[in-house]
């Protein structure tokens, strides 16, 4: 809706609430799937494979869904995603074999992808260019809230005592399905009528290769892949590390939630950090620090020290996702922003397939803590790429666009 009035921010609050419940369901289900797989006799490699299947089906669906959203409405993907998340959780709880559990984990991943593509496209379409860093930051607070509450709930429900893990992990997955359904209550008429139509300034489809050649898009995709891989492996493999070190599931849930709380704190202060450092420098510094902290998870430290490391890591990881969204949106052609976001999610899913599989192989060979060293190296590489990219979408010599700051004349509308 170029040139027209932007909608108020009530839609953003409702989207954050819906995302909090949808992400809460997924964040509760992911460790529950790991514990259920362990109760069904899975080893470290099998847990890695099942975590990878979560991303396998979405990997092939991301770009077609992005194309559809570029030429249509965003909102229909949201309830579809919720239904798939809830169905995958519920049927995963009833699964009695590892292949069935992996399959329903893939359905849950497809639902999460549908929801995220629709939601991110909605934020990009209904936000002014100077509001995108802030609005994407606030949007991802919903994910962090879900990541805060979900693992605590899973840890509270799941018990290893007296052989109860199979029953309690199944219960956690069924509760996850109910949590996902709550998000439907916030999705009514969330798409503003004047933003429902996609931009018509460019005819035809922009080739994927053309999108990937846009300066800033590859860097945004890789940074997002590295950050999400770190978050994903933490969620899927900290239960395995906990079991190896004798840490109770409830404590593991609290540790994962501490990381999420630190991520929320980071996103609440995103705007002043952007004013101080700019998008490129902020991305690079936090990825570098996150890489070192992620490697520190491999150290055999006491639980209180692990909590400090995970809190600092959560703060650093909080920067990458929202700023990589803005980087990709502002660097991509105007007629292909949803597709560019879908390519970013494809990169995420590729990381979610490759990272758990690699983590399972490394864990089987070198121990359960070794995958975190691998993730540390990935984040350090992302830091270098973020610095080299120079922060596409930023005005030369200035910080990233922030609320109240006018976009430079002659630049893309984001």
CSV table of C-alpha atoms in Angstrom, one decimal:
chain,number,residue,atom,x,y,z
A,1,UNK,CA,0.0,0.0,0.0
A,2,UNK,CA,2.6,2.5,-1.0
A,3,UNK,CA,1.7,6.1,-0.3
A,4,UNK,CA,-1.3,5.2,1.8
A,5,UNK,CA,-1.8,5.4,5.5
A,6,UNK,CA,-0.2,2.6,7.5
A,7,UNK,CA,-2.4,0.5,9.9
A,8,UNK,CA,-2.2,1.1,13.6
A,9,UNK,CA,-0.1,-1.2,15.8
A,10,UNK,CA,-2.9,-3.3,17.2
A,11,UNK,CA,-2.4,-5.9,14.5
A,12,UNK,CA,1.3,-6.2,15.6
A,13,UNK,CA,0.4,-6.8,19.2
A,14,UNK,CA,-2.1,-9.5,18.2
A,15,UNK,CA,0.5,-11.1,15.9
A,16,UNK,CA,3.0,-11.1,18.7
A,17,UNK,CA,0.4,-12.9,21.0
A,18,UNK,CA,-0.4,-15.4,18.3
A,19,UNK,CA,3.2,-16.1,17.6
A,20,UNK,CA,4.0,-16.5,21.3
A,21,UNK,CA,1.4,-19.3,21.6
A,22,UNK,CA,2.4,-21.0,18.3
A,23,UNK,CA,6.1,-20.8,19.1
A,24,UNK,CA,5.4,-21.8,22.7
A,25,UNK,CA,3.8,-25.0,21.3
A,26,UNK,CA,6.8,-25.7,19.1
A,27,UNK,CA,9.3,-24.9,21.8
A,28,UNK,CA,7.4,-27.2,24.2
A,29,UNK,CA,7.2,-30.0,21.6
A,30,UNK,CA,10.8,-30.0,20.4
A,31,UNK,CA,12.4,-31.1,23.7
A,32,UNK,CA,9.3,-33.4,24.3
A,33,UNK,CA,10.0,-35.0,20.9
A,34,UNK,CA,13.7,-35.6,22.0
A,35,UNK,CA,12.6,-37.1,25.3
A,36,UNK,CA,10.0,-39.3,23.6
A,37,UNK,CA,12.5,-40.5,21.0
A,38,UNK,CA,14.9,-41.4,23.9
A,39,UNK,CA,12.0,-43.3,25.6
A,40,UNK,CA,11.5,-45.2,22.3
A,41,UNK,CA,15.1,-46.3,22.3
A,42,UNK,CA,16.8,-43.6,20.2
A,43,UNK,CA,20.5,-42.8,20.6
A,44,UNK,CA,22.2,-39.5,19.9
A,45,UNK,CA,22.3,-40.1,16.1
A,46,UNK,CA,18.6,-40.9,16.0
A,47,UNK,CA,17.7,-37.8,18.0
A,48,UNK,CA,19.7,-35.7,15.5
A,49,UNK,CA,17.9,-37.3,12.5
A,50,UNK,CA,14.5,-36.7,14.0
A,51,UNK,CA,15.4,-33.1,14.7
A,52,UNK,CA,16.5,-32.8,11.1
A,53,UNK,CA,13.2,-34.2,9.7
A,54,UNK,CA,11.4,-31.3,11.5
A,55,UNK,CA,13.0,-29.1,8.8
A,56,UNK,CA,13.1,-31.4,5.8
A,57,UNK,CA,9.6,-31.1,4.4
A,58,UNK,CA,9.5,-27.3,5.0
A,59,UNK,CA,12.8,-27.0,3.2
A,60,UNK,CA,11.0,-27.8,-0.1
A,61,UNK,CA,7.9,-25.8,0.6
A,62,UNK,CA,9.4,-22.4,1.6
A,63,UNK,CA,9.9,-20.8,-1.9
A,64,UNK,CA,6.5,-21.8,-3.3
A,65,UNK,CA,4.8,-20.5,-0.2
A,66,UNK,CA,6.8,-17.2,-0.6
A,67,UNK,CA,5.8,-16.9,-4.3
A,68,UNK,CA,2.2,-17.4,-3.3
A,69,UNK,CA,2.4,-14.7,-0.6
A,70,UNK,CA,4.1,-12.2,-3.0
A,71,UNK,CA,1.1,-12.4,-5.2
A,72,UNK,CA,-1.7,-12.8,-2.6
A,73,UNK,CA,-2.6,-12.4,1.0
A,74,UNK,CA,-0.5,-13.2,4.0
A,75,UNK,CA,-3.1,-14.0,6.6
A,76,UNK,CA,-4.4,-17.4,5.3
A,77,UNK,CA,-1.1,-19.0,6.0
A,78,UNK,CA,-1.4,-18.2,9.7
A,79,UNK,CA,-4.3,-20.5,10.7
A,80,UNK,CA,-3.1,-23.2,8.3
A,81,UNK,CA,0.2,-23.2,10.1
A,82,UNK,CA,-1.5,-23.4,13.5
A,83,UNK,CA,-3.6,-26.4,12.4
A,84,UNK,CA,-0.5,-28.2,11.1
A,85,UNK,CA,1.5,-27.4,14.3
A,86,UNK,CA,-1.3,-28.7,16.5
A,87,UNK,CA,-1.8,-31.8,14.4
A,88,UNK,CA,1.9,-32.7,14.3
A,89,UNK,CA,2.1,-32.3,18.1
A,90,UNK,CA,-0.9,-34.3,18.9
A,91,UNK,CA,-0.2,-37.2,16.5
A,92,UNK,CA,3.5,-37.1,17.5
A,93,UNK,CA,2.3,-37.7,21.1
A,94,UNK,CA,0.4,-40.8,19.9
A,95,UNK,CA,3.3,-42.1,17.8
A,96,UNK,CA,4.6,-45.5,18.9
A,97,UNK,CA,7.7,-45.7,16.6
A,98,UNK,CA,10.7,-43.5,15.7
A,99,UNK,CA,9.7,-43.2,12.0
A,100,UNK,CA,6.1,-42.1,12.9
A,101,UNK,CA,7.5,-39.7,15.4
A,102,UNK,CA,9.9,-38.2,12.8
A,103,UNK,CA,7.0,-37.9,10.3
A,104,UNK,CA,4.8,-36.0,12.6
A,105,UNK,CA,7.7,-33.8,13.6
A,106,UNK,CA,8.0,-32.9,9.9
A,107,UNK,CA,4.3,-31.9,9.8
A,108,UNK,CA,4.9,-29.7,12.9
A,109,UNK,CA,7.8,-28.1,11.1
A,110,UNK,CA,5.8,-27.4,8.0
A,111,UNK,CA,3.1,-25.7,10.1
A,112,UNK,CA,5.7,-23.6,11.8
A,113,UNK,CA,7.1,-22.6,8.3
A,114,UNK,CA,3.6,-21.6,7.1
A,115,UNK,CA,2.9,-19.5,10.1
A,116,UNK,CA,6.3,-17.7,10.0
A,117,UNK,CA,6.2,-16.9,6.3
A,118,UNK,CA,2.7,-15.5,6.6
A,119,UNK,CA,3.6,-13.5,9.7
A,120,UNK,CA,7.0,-12.1,8.5
A,121,UNK,CA,5.4,-11.1,5.2
A,122,UNK,CA,2.6,-9.3,7.1
A,123,UNK,CA,5.2,-7.4,9.1
A,124,UNK,CA,7.1,-6.4,6.0
A,125,UNK,CA,4.0,-5.3,4.1
A,126,UNK,CA,2.3,-3.4,7.0
A,127,UNK,CA,5.5,-1.6,8.3
A,128,UNK,CA,7.0,1.6,7.0
A,129,UNK,CA,10.7,1.2,6.1
A,130,UNK,CA,11.9,3.1,9.2
A,131,UNK,CA,9.8,0.9,11.4
A,132,UNK,CA,11.0,-2.5,10.1
A,133,UNK,CA,13.9,-3.0,12.5
A,134,UNK,CA,11.6,-2.2,15.5
A,135,UNK,CA,8.6,-4.1,14.2
A,136,UNK,CA,10.6,-7.2,13.4
A,137,UNK,CA,12.2,-7.0,16.8
A,138,UNK,CA,8.9,-6.7,18.5
A,139,UNK,CA,7.5,-9.5,16.3
A,140,UNK,CA,10.3,-11.9,17.4
A,141,UNK,CA,9.5,-11.1,21.0
A,142,UNK,CA,6.6,-13.4,20.4
A,143,UNK,CA,9.0,-16.2,19.5
A,144,UNK,CA,11.1,-15.5,22.5
A,145,UNK,CA,8.1,-15.6,24.8
A,146,UNK,CA,7.2,-19.0,23.4
A,147,UNK,CA,10.7,-20.2,23.8
A,148,UNK,CA,10.7,-18.9,27.4
A,149,UNK,CA,7.5,-20.7,28.5
A,150,UNK,CA,7.5,-23.8,26.3
A,151,UNK,CA,10.7,-25.5,27.7
A,152,UNK,CA,9.6,-24.7,31.3
A,153,UNK,CA,6.2,-26.4,30.6
A,154,UNK,CA,7.9,-29.4,28.9
A,155,UNK,CA,10.3,-29.8,31.8
A,156,UNK,CA,7.5,-29.6,34.4
A,157,UNK,CA,5.4,-32.2,32.6
A,158,UNK,CA,8.2,-34.7,31.6
A,159,UNK,CA,9.5,-37.0,34.2
A,160,UNK,CA,12.1,-39.8,34.1
A,161,UNK,CA,11.1,-41.4,37.3
A,162,UNK,CA,9.8,-45.0,37.4
A,163,UNK,CA,9.9,-45.3,33.6
A,164,UNK,CA,7.4,-42.5,33.1
A,165,UNK,CA,9.2,-40.7,30.3
A,166,UNK,CA,7.2,-42.3,27.5
A,167,UNK,CA,3.9,-41.4,29.1
A,168,UNK,CA,4.9,-37.9,30.2
A,169,UNK,CA,6.6,-36.9,26.9
A,170,UNK,CA,3.4,-37.9,25.1
A,171,UNK,CA,1.3,-35.8,27.5
A,172,UNK,CA,3.7,-32.8,26.8
A,173,UNK,CA,3.1,-33.2,23.1
A,174,UNK,CA,-0.7,-33.3,23.5
A,175,UNK,CA,-0.6,-30.1,25.7
A,176,UNK,CA,1.6,-28.5,23.0
A,177,UNK,CA,-1.3,-29.1,20.5
A,178,UNK,CA,-3.7,-27.3,22.8
A,179,UNK,CA,-1.4,-24.4,23.3
A,180,UNK,CA,-1.0,-24.0,19.5
A,181,UNK,CA,-4.8,-23.8,19.2
A,182,UNK,CA,-5.0,-20.8,21.5
A,183,UNK,CA,-3.2,-18.7,18.9
A,184,UNK,CA,-6.2,-18.9,16.6
A,185,UNK,CA,-8.0,-16.4,18.9
A,186,UNK,CA,-5.7,-13.6,18.0
A,187,UNK,CA,-5.7,-14.0,14.2
A,188,UNK,CA,-9.2,-12.6,13.3
A,189,UNK,CA,-8.9,-9.8,10.7
A,190,UNK,CA,-5.2,-9.3,11.4
A,191,UNK,CA,-4.4,-8.3,7.8
A,192,UNK,CA,-5.2,-4.6,7.1
A,193,UNK,CA,-7.5,-4.3,4.1
A,194,UNK,CA,-5.3,-1.8,2.3
A,195,UNK,CA,-2.2,-3.9,2.7
A,196,UNK,CA,-3.8,-7.2,1.6
A,197,UNK,CA,-2.9,-6.6,-2.0
A,198,UNK,CA,0.7,-7.1,-2.9
A,199,UNK,CA,2.8,-4.4,-4.7
A,200,UNK,CA,2.1,-4.2,-8.4
A,201,UNK,CA,4.9,-2.0,-9.4
A,202,UNK,CA,6.9,-4.8,-11.0
A,203,UNK,CA,5.3,-7.2,-13.5
A,204,UNK,CA,6.1,-10.9,-13.4
A,205,UNK,CA,8.2,-12.9,-11.0
A,206,UNK,CA,11.7,-12.0,-10.0
A,207,UNK,CA,14.0,-15.1,-10.5
A,208,UNK,CA,15.4,-16.7,-7.4
A,209,UNK,CA,19.0,-16.1,-8.7
A,210,UNK,CA,18.2,-12.4,-9.1
A,211,UNK,CA,17.1,-12.3,-5.5
A,212,UNK,CA,20.2,-14.1,-4.3
A,213,UNK,CA,22.4,-11.7,-6.2
A,214,UNK,CA,21.0,-8.7,-4.4
A,215,UNK,CA,23.7,-7.3,-2.1
A,216,UNK,CA,22.9,-8.2,1.5
A,217,UNK,CA,20.5,-11.0,0.8
A,218,UNK,CA,23.1,-13.9,1.0
A,219,UNK,CA,24.6,-12.4,4.2
A,220,UNK,CA,21.2,-12.1,5.8
A,221,UNK,CA,20.4,-15.7,4.9
A,222,UNK,CA,23.6,-17.1,6.3
A,223,UNK,CA,23.5,-15.1,9.5
A,224,UNK,CA,19.9,-16.2,10.1
A,225,UNK,CA,20.9,-19.8,9.3
A,226,UNK,CA,23.8,-19.7,11.8
A,227,UNK,CA,21.7,-18.1,14.6
A,228,UNK,CA,18.8,-20.4,14.2
A,229,UNK,CA,21.0,-23.5,14.0
A,230,UNK,CA,22.5,-22.5,17.3
A,231,UNK,CA,19.1,-22.0,18.9
A,232,UNK,CA,17.8,-25.2,17.4
A,233,UNK,CA,20.6,-27.3,18.6
A,234,UNK,CA,20.4,-25.8,22.0
A,235,UNK,CA,16.7,-26.8,22.1
A,236,UNK,CA,17.2,-30.3,20.8
A,237,UNK,CA,20.5,-31.2,22.3
A,238,UNK,CA,20.6,-29.6,25.7
A,239,UNK,CA,18.3,-32.4,27.0
A,240,UNK,CA,20.9,-34.9,25.7
A,241,UNK,CA,23.7,-32.9,27.4
A,242,UNK,CA,21.6,-32.7,30.6
A,243,UNK,CA,21.0,-36.5,30.6
A,244,UNK,CA,24.7,-37.1,30.1
A,245,UNK,CA,25.7,-34.7,32.9
A,246,UNK,CA,22.9,-35.7,35.3
A,247,UNK,CA,20.8,-32.5,35.0
A,248,UNK,CA,17.1,-33.1,35.5
A,249,UNK,CA,14.6,-32.3,32.7
A,250,UNK,CA,13.0,-29.5,34.8
A,251,UNK,CA,16.4,-27.8,35.2
A,252,UNK,CA,17.1,-28.2,31.5
A,253,UNK,CA,13.8,-26.5,30.8
A,254,UNK,CA,14.7,-23.6,33.1
A,255,UNK,CA,18.1,-23.2,31.4
A,256,UNK,CA,16.4,-23.1,27.9
A,257,UNK,CA,13.9,-20.6,29.2
A,258,UNK,CA,16.7,-18.4,30.7
A,259,UNK,CA,18.2,-18.2,27.2
A,260,UNK,CA,14.8,-17.1,25.8
A,261,UNK,CA,14.4,-14.5,28.6
A,262,UNK,CA,17.8,-13.0,27.7
A,263,UNK,CA,16.7,-12.9,24.0
A,264,UNK,CA,13.6,-11.0,25.0
A,265,UNK,CA,15.7,-8.5,27.0
A,266,UNK,CA,17.9,-8.0,23.9
A,267,UNK,CA,15.0,-7.3,21.6
A,268,UNK,CA,13.5,-4.8,24.1
A,269,UNK,CA,16.7,-2.7,23.8
A,270,UNK,CA,17.2,-3.2,20.1
A,271,UNK,CA,16.5,0.3,19.0
A,272,UNK,CA,19.1,2.1,21.2
A,273,UNK,CA,21.7,-0.6,20.3
A,274,UNK,CA,21.0,0.2,16.6
A,275,UNK,CA,21.4,3.9,17.2
A,276,UNK,CA,24.8,3.3,18.9
A,277,UNK,CA,26.3,0.7,16.5
A,278,UNK,CA,24.4,0.3,13.3
A,279,UNK,CA,23.0,-2.9,11.9
A,280,UNK,CA,26.2,-4.4,10.4
A,281,UNK,CA,28.4,-3.8,13.5
A,282,UNK,CA,25.7,-5.0,15.9
A,283,UNK,CA,25.2,-8.2,13.9
A,284,UNK,CA,28.9,-9.0,13.6
A,285,UNK,CA,29.8,-8.3,17.3
A,286,UNK,CA,26.9,-10.4,18.6
A,287,UNK,CA,27.6,-13.3,16.3
A,288,UNK,CA,31.2,-13.3,17.3
A,289,UNK,CA,30.4,-13.2,21.0
A,290,UNK,CA,27.7,-15.8,20.5
A,291,UNK,CA,30.1,-18.2,18.8
A,292,UNK,CA,32.5,-18.0,21.7
A,293,UNK,CA,29.7,-18.6,24.2
A,294,UNK,CA,28.2,-21.4,22.2
A,295,UNK,CA,31.6,-23.2,22.3
A,296,UNK,CA,31.7,-22.6,26.0
A,297,UNK,CA,28.6,-24.8,26.4
A,298,UNK,CA,30.9,-27.8,25.7
A,299,UNK,CA,32.9,-27.1,28.8
A,300,UNK,CA,32.1,-29.3,31.8
A,301,UNK,CA,31.0,-26.4,34.0
A,302,UNK,CA,28.6,-26.5,37.0
A,303,UNK,CA,24.9,-25.7,36.4
A,304,UNK,CA,25.2,-22.1,37.7
A,305,UNK,CA,28.0,-21.3,35.2
A,306,UNK,CA,26.1,-23.0,32.4
A,307,UNK,CA,23.1,-20.7,33.3
A,308,UNK,CA,25.4,-17.6,33.0
A,309,UNK,CA,26.7,-18.8,29.6
A,310,UNK,CA,23.2,-19.5,28.3
A,311,UNK,CA,21.9,-16.1,29.5
A,312,UNK,CA,24.7,-14.2,27.7
A,313,UNK,CA,24.3,-16.5,24.6
A,314,UNK,CA,20.6,-15.8,24.5
A,315,UNK,CA,21.2,-12.0,24.5
A,316,UNK,CA,23.7,-12.3,21.6
A,317,UNK,CA,21.4,-14.6,19.6
A,318,UNK,CA,18.5,-12.2,20.0
A,319,UNK,CA,20.0,-9.8,17.5
A,320,UNK,CA,20.5,-12.0,14.5
A,321,UNK,CA,16.9,-13.0,13.6
A,322,UNK,CA,15.1,-9.6,13.5
A,323,UNK,CA,18.0,-7.8,11.9
A,324,UNK,CA,18.5,-10.5,9.3
A,325,UNK,CA,14.8,-10.1,8.4
A,326,UNK,CA,15.2,-6.4,7.8
A,327,UNK,CA,18.5,-6.9,5.9
A,328,UNK,CA,16.8,-9.3,3.5
A,329,UNK,CA,13.6,-7.3,3.1
A,330,UNK,CA,15.4,-4.0,2.4
A,331,UNK,CA,17.9,-5.6,0.0
A,332,UNK,CA,15.4,-7.7,-2.0
A,333,UNK,CA,13.4,-6.4,-5.0
A,334,UNK,CA,10.1,-4.9,-4.0
A,335,UNK,CA,8.0,-7.5,-5.9
A,336,UNK,CA,9.8,-10.4,-4.3
A,337,UNK,CA,10.1,-9.6,-0.6
A,338,UNK,CA,8.0,-12.6,0.6
A,339,UNK,CA,10.0,-14.9,-1.7
A,340,UNK,CA,13.3,-13.4,-0.3
A,341,UNK,CA,12.0,-14.0,3.3
A,342,UNK,CA,11.1,-17.6,2.2
A,343,UNK,CA,14.6,-18.0,0.8
A,344,UNK,CA,15.9,-16.9,4.2
A,345,UNK,CA,13.6,-19.5,5.8
A,346,UNK,CA,14.9,-22.1,3.3
A,347,UNK,CA,18.4,-21.3,4.5
A,348,UNK,CA,17.1,-21.7,8.1
A,349,UNK,CA,15.6,-25.1,7.3
A,350,UNK,CA,18.7,-26.2,5.5
A,351,UNK,CA,20.6,-25.4,8.6
A,352,UNK,CA,18.0,-27.3,10.7
A,353,UNK,CA,18.4,-30.3,8.5
A,354,UNK,CA,22.2,-30.2,8.2
A,355,UNK,CA,23.1,-29.0,11.7
A,356,UNK,CA,21.2,-31.7,13.7
A,357,UNK,CA,22.4,-34.4,11.4
A,358,UNK,CA,26.0,-33.1,11.7
A,359,UNK,CA,25.5,-32.7,15.5
A,360,UNK,CA,24.3,-36.3,15.8
A,361,UNK,CA,27.3,-37.6,13.9
A,362,UNK,CA,29.7,-35.4,16.0
A,363,UNK,CA,28.0,-36.4,19.2
A,364,UNK,CA,28.3,-40.0,18.4
A,365,UNK,CA,32.0,-39.7,17.6
A,366,UNK,CA,33.2,-37.0,20.1
A,367,UNK,CA,30.5,-36.7,22.8
A,368,UNK,CA,27.3,-34.8,23.4
A,369,UNK,CA,28.9,-31.5,24.0
A,370,UNK,CA,31.0,-31.4,20.8
A,371,UNK,CA,28.2,-30.1,18.5
A,372,UNK,CA,28.3,-26.8,20.4
A,373,UNK,CA,31.9,-26.3,19.3
A,374,UNK,CA,30.7,-26.7,15.7
A,375,UNK,CA,28.0,-24.2,16.2
A,376,UNK,CA,30.5,-21.7,17.7
A,377,UNK,CA,32.6,-21.9,14.5
A,378,UNK,CA,29.4,-21.3,12.4
A,379,UNK,CA,28.6,-18.2,14.3
A,380,UNK,CA,32.1,-16.8,14.0
A,381,UNK,CA,31.9,-17.3,10.3
A,382,UNK,CA,28.6,-15.4,10.3
A,383,UNK,CA,30.2,-12.6,12.2
A,384,UNK,CA,32.8,-12.2,9.4
A,385,UNK,CA,30.3,-12.3,6.7
A,386,UNK,CA,28.0,-9.8,8.4
A,387,UNK,CA,31.0,-7.3,8.7
A,388,UNK,CA,32.0,-7.9,5.1
A,389,UNK,CA,28.4,-7.3,3.8
A,390,UNK,CA,28.5,-3.8,5.2
A,391,UNK,CA,24.9,-3.8,6.3
A,392,UNK,CA,22.8,-3.7,3.2
A,393,UNK,CA,19.8,-1.4,3.6
A,394,UNK,CA,21.7,1.1,5.8
A,395,UNK,CA,22.6,4.6,4.8
A,396,UNK,CA,26.3,4.9,4.3
A,397,UNK,CA,28.0,6.0,7.5
A,398,UNK,CA,24.9,5.8,9.6
A,399,UNK,CA,23.1,3.4,11.9
A,400,UNK,CA,20.2,1.3,10.7
A,401,UNK,CA,16.8,3.0,10.2
A,402,UNK,CA,15.1,3.4,13.5
A,403,UNK,CA,11.7,4.8,14.5
A,404,UNK,CA,11.4,8.5,14.0
A,405,UNK,CA,14.3,8.6,11.6
A,406,UNK,CA,13.5,9.4,8.0
A,407,UNK,CA,14.6,7.0,5.3
A,408,UNK,CA,17.3,8.5,3.0
A,409,UNK,CA,15.9,10.0,-0.3
A,410,UNK,CA,16.3,7.9,-3.3
A,411,UNK,CA,16.7,4.6,-1.5
A,412,UNK,CA,14.5,1.5,-1.7
A,413,UNK,CA,11.3,1.7,0.3
A,414,UNK,CA,12.5,-1.4,2.2
